[in-house]
mmCIF file of C-alpha atoms in Angstrom:
data_model
loop_
_atom_site.group_PDB
_atom_site.id
_atom_site.type_symbol
_atom_site.label_atom_id
_atom_site.label_comp_id
_atom_site.label_asym_id
_atom_site.label_seq_id
_atom_site.Cartn_x
_atom_site.Cartn_y
_atom_site.Cartn_z
ATOM 1 C CA MET A 176 -1.429 -20.305 4.906
ATOM 2 C CA LYS A 177 2.001 -21.888 4.587
ATOM 3 C CA LEU A 178 3.903 -20.491 1.614
ATOM 4 C CA SER A 179 6.568 -22.444 -0.266
ATOM 5 C CA LYS A 180 8.965 -19.515 0.238
ATOM 6 C CA PRO A 181 8.877 -16.659 2.760
ATOM 7 C CA MET A 182 7.730 -13.362 1.291
ATOM 8 C CA ASN A 183 11.117 -11.904 2.175
ATOM 9 C CA LYS A 184 12.822 -14.431 -0.128
ATOM 10 C CA LEU A 185 10.390 -13.641 -2.930
ATOM 11 C CA ALA A 186 10.970 -9.914 -2.472
ATOM 12 C CA VAL A 187 14.763 -10.320 -2.362
ATOM 13 C CA ASN A 188 14.612 -12.005 -5.768
ATOM 14 C CA ILE A 189 12.719 -9.005 -7.160
ATOM 15 C CA VAL A 190 15.167 -6.523 -5.616
ATOM 16 C CA VAL A 191 18.266 -8.365 -6.848
ATOM 17 C CA ASP A 192 16.836 -8.512 -10.363
ATOM 18 C CA ALA A 193 16.143 -4.756 -10.250
ATOM 19 C CA ILE A 194 19.688 -4.024 -9.069
ATOM 20 C CA GLY A 195 20.938 -5.908 -12.117
ATOM 21 C CA ARG A 196 18.994 -3.467 -14.324
ATOM 22 C CA GLU A 197 19.782 -0.214 -12.526
ATOM 23 C CA LYS A 198 20.560 1.872 -15.613
ATOM 24 C CA GLU A 199 17.450 0.814 -17.502
ATOM 25 C CA LEU A 200 15.240 1.394 -14.450
ATOM 26 C CA GLN A 201 16.966 4.710 -13.583
ATOM 27 C CA ILE A 202 17.565 3.602 -10.007
ATOM 28 C CA ALA A 203 20.709 3.205 -7.896
ATOM 29 C CA SER A 204 21.998 1.002 -5.087
ATOM 30 C CA TYR A 205 24.731 1.511 -2.531
ATOM 31 C CA LYS A 206 25.894 0.134 0.811
ATOM 32 C CA VAL A 207 25.386 1.555 4.289
ATOM 33 C CA ALA A 208 26.799 -0.380 7.251
ATOM 34 C CA GLY A 209 26.654 -3.547 5.142
ATOM 35 C CA ALA A 210 23.005 -3.164 4.118
ATOM 36 C CA THR A 211 21.959 -2.581 0.513
ATOM 37 C CA ILE A 212 20.035 0.651 -0.036
ATOM 38 C CA VAL A 213 18.060 0.790 -3.287
ATOM 39 C CA ASP A 214 16.953 4.273 -4.346
ATOM 40 C CA MET A 215 13.912 4.012 -6.614
ATOM 41 C CA GLY A 216 12.793 7.609 -6.395
ATOM 42 C CA LEU A 217 14.520 9.882 -3.912
ATOM 43 C CA LYS A 218 17.665 11.145 -5.614
ATOM 44 C CA THR A 219 17.109 8.979 -8.674
ATOM 45 C CA PRO A 220 14.371 9.595 -11.280
ATOM 46 C CA GLY A 221 13.034 6.034 -11.326
ATOM 47 C CA GLY A 222 10.112 5.537 -13.699
ATOM 48 C CA TRP A 223 7.019 3.502 -14.559
ATOM 49 C CA ASP A 224 8.802 0.160 -14.376
ATOM 50 C CA ALA A 225 10.539 1.060 -11.124
ATOM 51 C CA GLY A 226 7.141 1.932 -9.651
ATOM 52 C CA LEU A 227 5.630 -1.393 -10.667
ATOM 53 C CA ILE A 228 8.618 -3.250 -9.222
ATOM 54 C CA LEU A 229 8.445 -1.242 -6.000
ATOM 55 C CA SER A 230 4.757 -2.099 -5.679
ATOM 56 C CA LYS A 231 5.439 -5.815 -6.133
ATOM 57 C CA ILE A 232 8.125 -5.634 -3.451
ATOM 58 C CA CYS A 233 5.604 -4.039 -1.084
ATOM 59 C CA LEU A 234 3.277 -6.979 -1.807
ATOM 60 C CA GLY A 235 5.981 -9.433 -0.787
ATOM 61 C CA GLY A 236 6.174 -10.933 -4.266
ATOM 62 C CA LEU A 237 2.637 -12.304 -3.944
ATOM 63 C CA GLY A 238 0.797 -9.850 -6.172
ATOM 64 C CA GLU A 239 0.846 -8.512 -9.716
ATOM 65 C CA VAL A 240 0.809 -4.814 -10.581
ATOM 66 C CA LYS A 241 0.302 -3.502 -14.105
ATOM 67 C CA LEU A 242 -0.381 -0.171 -15.765
ATOM 68 C CA THR A 243 -3.785 0.646 -17.173
ATOM 69 C CA SER A 244 -5.769 3.856 -17.779
ATOM 70 C CA PHE A 245 -8.467 5.858 -16.009
ATOM 71 C CA ASN A 246 -10.829 8.241 -17.816
ATOM 72 C CA ILE A 247 -11.942 11.498 -16.174
ATOM 73 C CA ASP A 248 -14.271 13.306 -18.570
ATOM 74 C CA GLY A 249 -12.100 12.533 -21.568
ATOM 75 C CA VAL A 250 -8.810 13.079 -19.732
ATOM 76 C CA ILE A 251 -6.817 9.861 -19.620
ATOM 77 C CA LEU A 252 -4.802 9.291 -16.462
ATOM 78 C CA PRO A 253 -2.389 6.424 -15.900
ATOM 79 C CA ALA A 254 -3.646 3.921 -13.350
ATOM 80 C CA VAL A 255 -2.564 0.696 -11.708
ATOM 81 C CA MET A 256 -4.298 -2.655 -11.807
ATOM 82 C CA VAL A 257 -3.462 -4.857 -8.828
ATOM 83 C CA TYR A 258 -4.417 -8.456 -8.190
ATOM 84 C CA THR A 259 -3.403 -11.147 -5.733
ATOM 85 C CA ASP A 260 -4.298 -14.728 -4.851
ATOM 86 C CA TYR A 261 -2.978 -14.099 -1.329
ATOM 87 C CA PRO A 262 -4.704 -10.893 -0.205
ATOM 88 C CA VAL A 263 -4.224 -11.339 3.539
ATOM 89 C CA GLU A 264 -0.547 -12.242 3.319
ATOM 90 C CA SER A 265 0.468 -9.815 0.565
ATOM 91 C CA CYS A 266 -1.628 -6.839 1.656
ATOM 92 C CA MET A 267 -1.902 -7.048 5.434
ATOM 93 C CA ALA A 268 1.239 -8.982 6.391
ATOM 94 C CA SER A 269 3.468 -7.107 3.935
ATOM 95 C CA GLN A 270 2.115 -4.088 2.029
ATOM 96 C CA LEU A 271 0.340 -2.332 4.887
ATOM 97 C CA ALA A 272 2.441 0.633 6.055
ATOM 98 C CA GLY A 273 2.162 -0.581 9.621
ATOM 99 C CA TRP A 274 5.596 0.404 10.891
ATOM 100 C CA ARG A 275 6.622 4.000 11.516
ATOM 101 C CA ILE A 276 10.370 4.222 11.845
ATOM 102 C CA LYS A 277 11.932 7.166 13.648
ATOM 103 C CA VAL A 278 15.640 7.049 14.385
ATOM 104 C CA GLY A 279 17.125 10.420 15.283
ATOM 105 C CA ASP A 280 16.080 12.845 12.547
ATOM 106 C CA PHE A 281 15.169 10.022 10.181
ATOM 107 C CA PHE A 282 11.500 9.204 9.638
ATOM 108 C CA ALA A 283 9.793 6.782 7.275
ATOM 109 C CA ASN A 284 6.568 4.889 6.820
ATOM 110 C CA ALA A 285 7.743 1.317 6.399
ATOM 111 C CA SER A 286 6.082 -1.528 4.551
ATOM 112 C CA GLY A 287 7.103 -4.754 2.885
ATOM 113 C CA PRO A 288 7.784 -8.281 4.105
ATOM 114 C CA ALA A 289 10.425 -7.317 6.691
ATOM 115 C CA ARG A 290 7.476 -6.192 8.817
ATOM 116 C CA ALA A 291 6.597 -9.862 9.281
ATOM 117 C CA LEU A 292 10.003 -10.521 10.831
ATOM 118 C CA ALA A 293 9.749 -7.510 13.142
ATOM 119 C CA ARG A 294 6.042 -8.272 13.716
ATOM 120 C CA LYS A 295 4.953 -4.668 13.330
ATOM 121 C CA PRO A 296 2.287 -4.341 14.581
ATOM 122 C CA LYS A 297 2.430 -7.440 16.783
ATOM 123 C CA LYS A 298 -1.309 -7.612 17.459
ATOM 124 C CA LEU A 299 -2.104 -7.788 13.742
ATOM 125 C CA TYR A 300 0.231 -10.730 13.137
ATOM 126 C CA GLU A 301 -1.263 -12.534 16.110
ATOM 127 C CA GLU A 302 -4.731 -12.044 14.603
ATOM 128 C CA LEU A 303 -3.575 -13.203 11.183
ATOM 129 C CA GLY A 304 -1.670 -16.155 12.605
ATOM 130 C CA TYR A 305 1.147 -15.297 10.227
ATOM 131 C CA SER A 306 4.884 -15.487 10.866
ATOM 132 C CA GLU A 307 8.085 -15.833 8.884
ATOM 133 C CA VAL A 308 11.589 -17.078 9.531
ATOM 134 C CA CYS A 309 14.132 -15.784 7.048
ATOM 135 C CA ASP A 310 17.817 -14.830 6.993
ATOM 136 C CA GLU A 311 17.159 -12.051 4.450
ATOM 137 C CA ALA A 312 14.780 -9.111 4.649
ATOM 138 C CA VAL A 313 13.340 -6.371 2.445
ATOM 139 C CA LEU A 314 11.812 -3.198 3.828
ATOM 140 C CA VAL A 315 10.298 -0.385 1.760
ATOM 141 C CA LEU A 316 10.732 3.096 3.211
ATOM 142 C CA GLU A 317 8.551 5.976 2.059
ATOM 143 C CA THR A 318 10.816 8.825 3.097
ATOM 144 C CA GLU A 319 12.500 12.076 2.131
ATOM 145 C CA MET A 320 15.829 11.102 3.728
ATOM 146 C CA TYR A 321 18.575 8.583 3.100
ATOM 147 C CA PRO A 322 18.856 5.962 5.860
ATOM 148 C CA ASN A 323 22.101 6.101 7.831
ATOM 149 C CA GLU A 324 24.016 3.531 9.889
ATOM 150 C CA ASP A 325 21.733 4.024 12.893
ATOM 151 C CA VAL A 326 18.670 3.224 10.775
ATOM 152 C CA VAL A 327 20.325 0.084 9.407
ATOM 153 C CA LYS A 328 21.230 -1.025 12.924
ATOM 154 C CA PHE A 329 17.681 -0.422 14.160
ATOM 155 C CA VAL A 330 16.050 -2.380 11.322
ATOM 156 C CA SER A 331 18.611 -5.175 11.622
ATOM 157 C CA GLU A 332 17.984 -5.558 15.346
ATOM 158 C CA SER A 333 14.206 -5.341 14.902
ATOM 159 C CA THR A 334 14.093 -8.044 12.215
ATOM 160 C CA GLY A 335 16.919 -10.252 13.483
ATOM 161 C CA VAL A 336 18.576 -10.097 10.064
ATOM 162 C CA LYS A 337 22.258 -9.257 9.642
ATOM 163 C CA PRO A 338 22.917 -5.970 7.806
ATOM 164 C CA ASP A 339 24.664 -7.821 4.961
ATOM 165 C CA ASN A 340 21.357 -9.576 4.206
ATOM 166 C CA LEU A 341 19.190 -6.487 4.585
ATOM 167 C CA TYR A 342 17.680 -4.527 1.683
ATOM 168 C CA LEU A 343 16.137 -1.101 2.273
ATOM 169 C CA VAL A 344 14.217 0.205 -0.743
ATOM 170 C CA ILE A 345 13.497 3.934 -0.638
ATOM 171 C CA ALA A 346 11.297 6.344 -2.573
ATOM 172 C CA SER A 347 9.714 9.739 -2.052
ATOM 173 C CA SER A 348 5.971 10.148 -2.519
ATOM 174 C CA SER A 349 6.911 12.937 -4.963
ATOM 175 C CA SER A 350 8.550 10.445 -7.323
ATOM 176 C CA ILE A 351 6.816 8.500 -10.051
ATOM 177 C CA ALA A 352 7.662 5.212 -8.326
ATOM 178 C CA GLY A 353 6.421 6.582 -5.015
ATOM 179 C CA SER A 354 3.118 7.721 -6.487
ATOM 180 C CA ILE A 355 2.585 4.386 -8.227
ATOM 181 C CA GLN A 356 3.238 2.315 -5.114
ATOM 182 C CA ILE A 357 0.701 4.350 -3.131
ATOM 183 C CA SER A 358 -2.033 3.831 -5.736
ATOM 184 C CA ALA A 359 -1.073 0.146 -5.795
ATOM 185 C CA ARG A 360 -2.286 -0.055 -2.180
ATOM 186 C CA ILE A 361 -5.895 0.005 -3.354
ATOM 187 C CA VAL A 362 -6.613 -3.675 -2.570
ATOM 188 C CA GLU A 363 -4.883 -3.347 0.799
ATOM 189 C CA THR A 364 -6.911 -0.205 1.581
ATOM 190 C CA GLY A 365 -10.104 -2.221 1.239
ATOM 191 C CA LEU A 366 -8.819 -5.119 3.331
ATOM 192 C CA HIS A 367 -7.744 -2.742 6.060
ATOM 193 C CA LYS A 368 -11.215 -1.160 6.101
ATOM 194 C CA PHE A 369 -12.870 -4.580 6.347
ATOM 195 C CA HIS A 370 -10.513 -5.422 9.200
ATOM 196 C CA THR A 371 -11.433 -2.268 11.121
ATOM 197 C CA LEU A 372 -15.122 -3.127 10.646
ATOM 198 C CA GLY A 373 -14.555 -6.465 12.377
ATOM 199 C CA PHE A 374 -14.930 -8.566 9.241
ATOM 200 C CA ASN A 375 -13.030 -11.858 9.148
ATOM 201 C CA ILE A 376 -10.535 -10.937 6.437
ATOM 202 C CA LYS A 377 -9.267 -14.522 6.301
ATOM 203 C CA SER A 378 -12.449 -15.261 4.364
ATOM 204 C CA ILE A 379 -11.190 -12.977 1.565
ATOM 205 C CA LYS A 380 -9.603 -15.348 -0.937
ATOM 206 C CA TYR A 381 -8.806 -13.119 -3.927
ATOM 207 C CA GLY A 382 -8.372 -9.389 -4.411
ATOM 208 C CA PHE A 383 -8.379 -7.069 -7.416
ATOM 209 C CA GLY A 384 -8.293 -3.299 -7.726
ATOM 210 C CA ILE A 385 -7.767 -0.343 -10.043
ATOM 211 C CA CYS A 386 -6.673 3.119 -8.944
ATOM 212 C CA PRO A 387 -5.569 6.237 -10.850
ATOM 213 C CA ILE A 388 -1.987 7.391 -10.293
ATOM 214 C CA ALA A 389 -1.597 10.893 -8.877
ATOM 215 C CA PRO A 390 0.195 13.411 -11.123
ATOM 216 C CA LEU A 391 3.469 14.511 -9.551
ATOM 217 C CA HIS A 392 4.075 17.600 -7.431
ATOM 218 C CA PRO A 393 7.457 18.605 -5.949
ATOM 219 C CA ASN A 394 6.008 19.069 -2.449
ATOM 220 C CA PRO A 395 5.700 15.696 -0.643
ATOM 221 C CA MET A 396 2.891 17.056 1.538
ATOM 222 C CA VAL A 397 0.837 17.987 -1.519
ATOM 223 C CA MET A 398 1.519 14.524 -2.910
ATOM 224 C CA LEU A 399 0.169 13.077 0.325
ATOM 225 C CA GLY A 400 -3.115 14.805 -0.434
ATOM 226 C CA LYS A 401 -3.194 13.857 -4.111
ATOM 227 C CA THR A 402 -2.404 10.185 -3.551
ATOM 228 C CA ASN A 403 -5.062 9.863 -0.851
ATOM 229 C CA ASP A 404 -7.628 11.473 -3.147
ATOM 230 C CA MET A 405 -6.812 8.907 -5.839
ATOM 231 C CA LEU A 406 -7.423 6.000 -3.455
ATOM 232 C CA LEU A 407 -10.460 7.294 -1.582
ATOM 233 C CA TYR A 408 -12.303 8.940 -4.466
ATOM 234 C CA GLY A 409 -11.049 7.025 -7.513
ATOM 235 C CA GLY A 410 -10.097 3.541 -6.347
ATOM 236 C CA SER A 411 -12.240 0.489 -7.154
ATOM 237 C CA THR A 412 -11.887 -2.976 -5.640
ATOM 238 C CA PHE A 413 -13.285 -6.446 -6.260
ATOM 239 C CA TYR A 414 -12.968 -9.282 -3.755
ATOM 240 C CA MET A 415 -13.951 -12.936 -3.781
ATOM 241 C CA VAL A 416 -14.845 -14.217 -0.331
ATOM 242 C CA ASP A 417 -15.942 -17.481 1.252
ATOM 243 C CA PHE A 418 -18.610 -16.376 3.707
ATOM 244 C CA ASP A 419 -21.590 -18.168 5.273
ATOM 245 C CA ASP A 420 -24.097 -15.347 5.727
ATOM 246 C CA ASP A 421 -25.054 -13.186 2.726
ATOM 247 C CA ASN A 422 -27.075 -10.786 4.866
ATOM 248 C CA LYS A 423 -24.133 -10.029 7.136
ATOM 249 C CA LEU A 424 -21.802 -9.818 4.161
ATOM 250 C CA LYS A 425 -24.068 -7.265 2.502
ATOM 251 C CA GLU A 426 -24.017 -5.167 5.685
ATOM 252 C CA PHE A 427 -20.212 -5.196 5.750
ATOM 253 C CA VAL A 428 -20.008 -4.215 2.081
ATOM 254 C CA GLU A 429 -22.429 -1.330 2.589
ATOM 255 C CA LYS A 430 -20.178 0.049 5.358
ATOM 256 C CA SER A 431 -16.912 -0.446 3.480
ATOM 257 C CA PRO A 432 -16.444 2.425 0.960
ATOM 258 C CA SER A 433 -15.067 5.851 1.845
ATOM 259 C CA SER A 434 -18.443 7.500 1.163
ATOM 260 C CA THR A 435 -19.836 6.077 4.439
ATOM 261 C CA SER A 436 -17.554 8.336 6.500
ATOM 262 C CA ARG A 437 -18.740 11.602 8.046
ATOM 263 C CA ASP A 438 -15.619 13.229 6.579
ATOM 264 C CA TYR A 439 -16.313 12.056 3.044
ATOM 265 C CA GLY A 440 -16.235 14.769 0.394
ATOM 266 C CA LYS A 441 -13.185 16.645 1.666
ATOM 267 C CA SER A 442 -10.399 16.978 -0.865
ATOM 268 C CA PHE A 443 -7.176 15.921 0.819
ATOM 269 C CA THR A 444 -5.240 17.921 -1.769
ATOM 270 C CA GLU A 445 -7.019 21.136 -0.768
ATOM 271 C CA LEU A 446 -6.838 20.385 2.967
ATOM 272 C CA VAL A 447 -3.063 19.925 2.852
ATOM 273 C CA LEU A 448 -2.650 23.302 1.167
ATOM 274 C CA GLN A 449 -5.019 25.011 3.619
ATOM 275 C CA VAL A 450 -4.110 23.546 7.004
ATOM 276 C CA GLY A 451 -1.135 21.199 6.531
ATOM 277 C CA VAL A 452 -0.967 17.498 7.320
ATOM 278 C CA ASP A 453 -2.294 17.748 10.879
ATOM 279 C CA PHE A 454 -5.820 17.246 9.547
ATOM 280 C CA LEU A 455 -5.005 13.587 8.868
ATOM 281 C CA TYR A 456 -4.997 12.846 12.576
ATOM 282 C CA LYS A 457 -8.374 14.504 13.125
ATOM 283 C CA LEU A 458 -10.305 12.724 10.385
ATOM 284 C CA ASP A 459 -12.764 9.899 10.860
ATOM 285 C CA PRO A 460 -10.594 6.795 10.219
ATOM 286 C CA SER A 461 -13.414 5.167 8.242
ATOM 287 C CA VAL A 462 -12.775 7.572 5.350
ATOM 288 C CA PHE A 463 -9.610 5.638 4.515
ATOM 289 C CA ALA A 464 -11.234 3.150 2.168
ATOM 290 C CA PRO A 465 -11.735 2.565 -1.560
ATOM 291 C CA ALA A 466 -14.325 4.607 -3.432
ATOM 292 C CA VAL A 467 -16.003 1.460 -4.758
ATOM 293 C CA VAL A 468 -16.148 -2.005 -3.195
ATOM 294 C CA VAL A 469 -17.591 -5.056 -4.951
ATOM 295 C CA VAL A 470 -17.664 -8.443 -3.221
ATOM 296 C CA ASN A 471 -18.525 -11.818 -4.736
ATOM 297 C CA ASN A 472 -19.398 -14.581 -2.284
ATOM 298 C CA ILE A 473 -18.054 -17.781 -3.839
ATOM 299 C CA LYS A 474 -20.048 -19.859 -1.347
ATOM 300 C CA THR A 475 -23.452 -18.545 -2.454
ATOM 301 C CA GLY A 476 -22.793 -16.873 -5.802
ATOM 302 C CA SER A 477 -24.104 -13.516 -4.550
ATOM 303 C CA THR A 478 -22.405 -10.228 -5.452
ATOM 304 C CA PHE A 479 -22.718 -6.943 -3.554
ATOM 305 C CA LYS A 480 -21.565 -3.440 -4.456
ATOM 306 C CA SER A 481 -21.262 -0.176 -2.565
ATOM 307 C CA GLY A 482 -19.765 3.249 -3.246
ATOM 308 C CA PHE A 483 -19.059 5.376 -6.313
ATOM 309 C CA ILE A 484 -16.271 7.265 -8.088
ATOM 310 C CA ASN A 485 -16.174 10.973 -7.197
ATOM 311 C CA TYR A 486 -15.015 12.629 -10.409
ATOM 312 C CA GLU A 487 -15.401 16.158 -9.045
ATOM 313 C CA ILE A 488 -12.805 15.669 -6.309
ATOM 314 C CA LEU A 489 -10.514 13.784 -8.680
ATOM 315 C CA ARG A 490 -10.574 16.761 -11.056
ATOM 316 C CA LYS A 491 -9.628 19.065 -8.171
ATOM 317 C CA ALA A 492 -6.813 16.750 -7.129
ATOM 318 C CA ILE A 493 -5.190 16.793 -10.554
ATOM 319 C CA GLY A 494 -5.855 20.500 -11.086
ATOM 320 C CA LEU A 495 -8.471 20.342 -13.844
#
């Protein structure tokens, strides 16, 4: 789909507005090799609003993210509600953390619309038929380190955007903004699962999701476990699709939630504490999916649902 403005332009507008409200948002910006670095939760406290803004940046300015609540046996947790009219573009072409950046000692999982300029990963953009041309770029870095001049140079060369027009937005997963933006990936998590199943995700026209926000922990590795538990055991999604065959659609929906995986039922929070993060690379990839998936076929009027919320694992993840 041809957008009136590139996602990078939409995201730049959001970033510039946030920079103008740094004190209120408890964030900070500074320059490195000409690029603008925006700290939303590494050495700055950030906050609820910073997390919502960060999530919208990840979505390339094509999605809305709001706070709501999630009830676990009478315990109210904060949660995010995400919705988009452009699920393929906002989630897969922007929000998906599809670019791992390693420059020297620096490492980050990168997402945001600058991925579309660097075409990371290239095969995905070829499948989506999506491309952008833009003289500005925004990249979100989930990291525990500040990017240096070498990182700026690498991103600039990869995207074809001059450092002066480059915005790198950073946050730790142990920050409130970092935790929010991970939970805000709930719609994208479902799209990615459908994509791995071989479903034509271009038929997905609208996306909606709700996911609890993980309580904070100072150890980023523990937060990795908590945030995954929120998505896989507490996240719910609703999609509207335009699909010809209800029988095939029902089959895809039945395979889509995390509970269909052979590794379902393992608390990521506990696994991180027991064996470290190496377990992530040994798990069945199909476990990375929402807990609940509901799909409405706008062509036939049919609606299908699969999966369930696992309150027991959610209680373990938050320490109740």
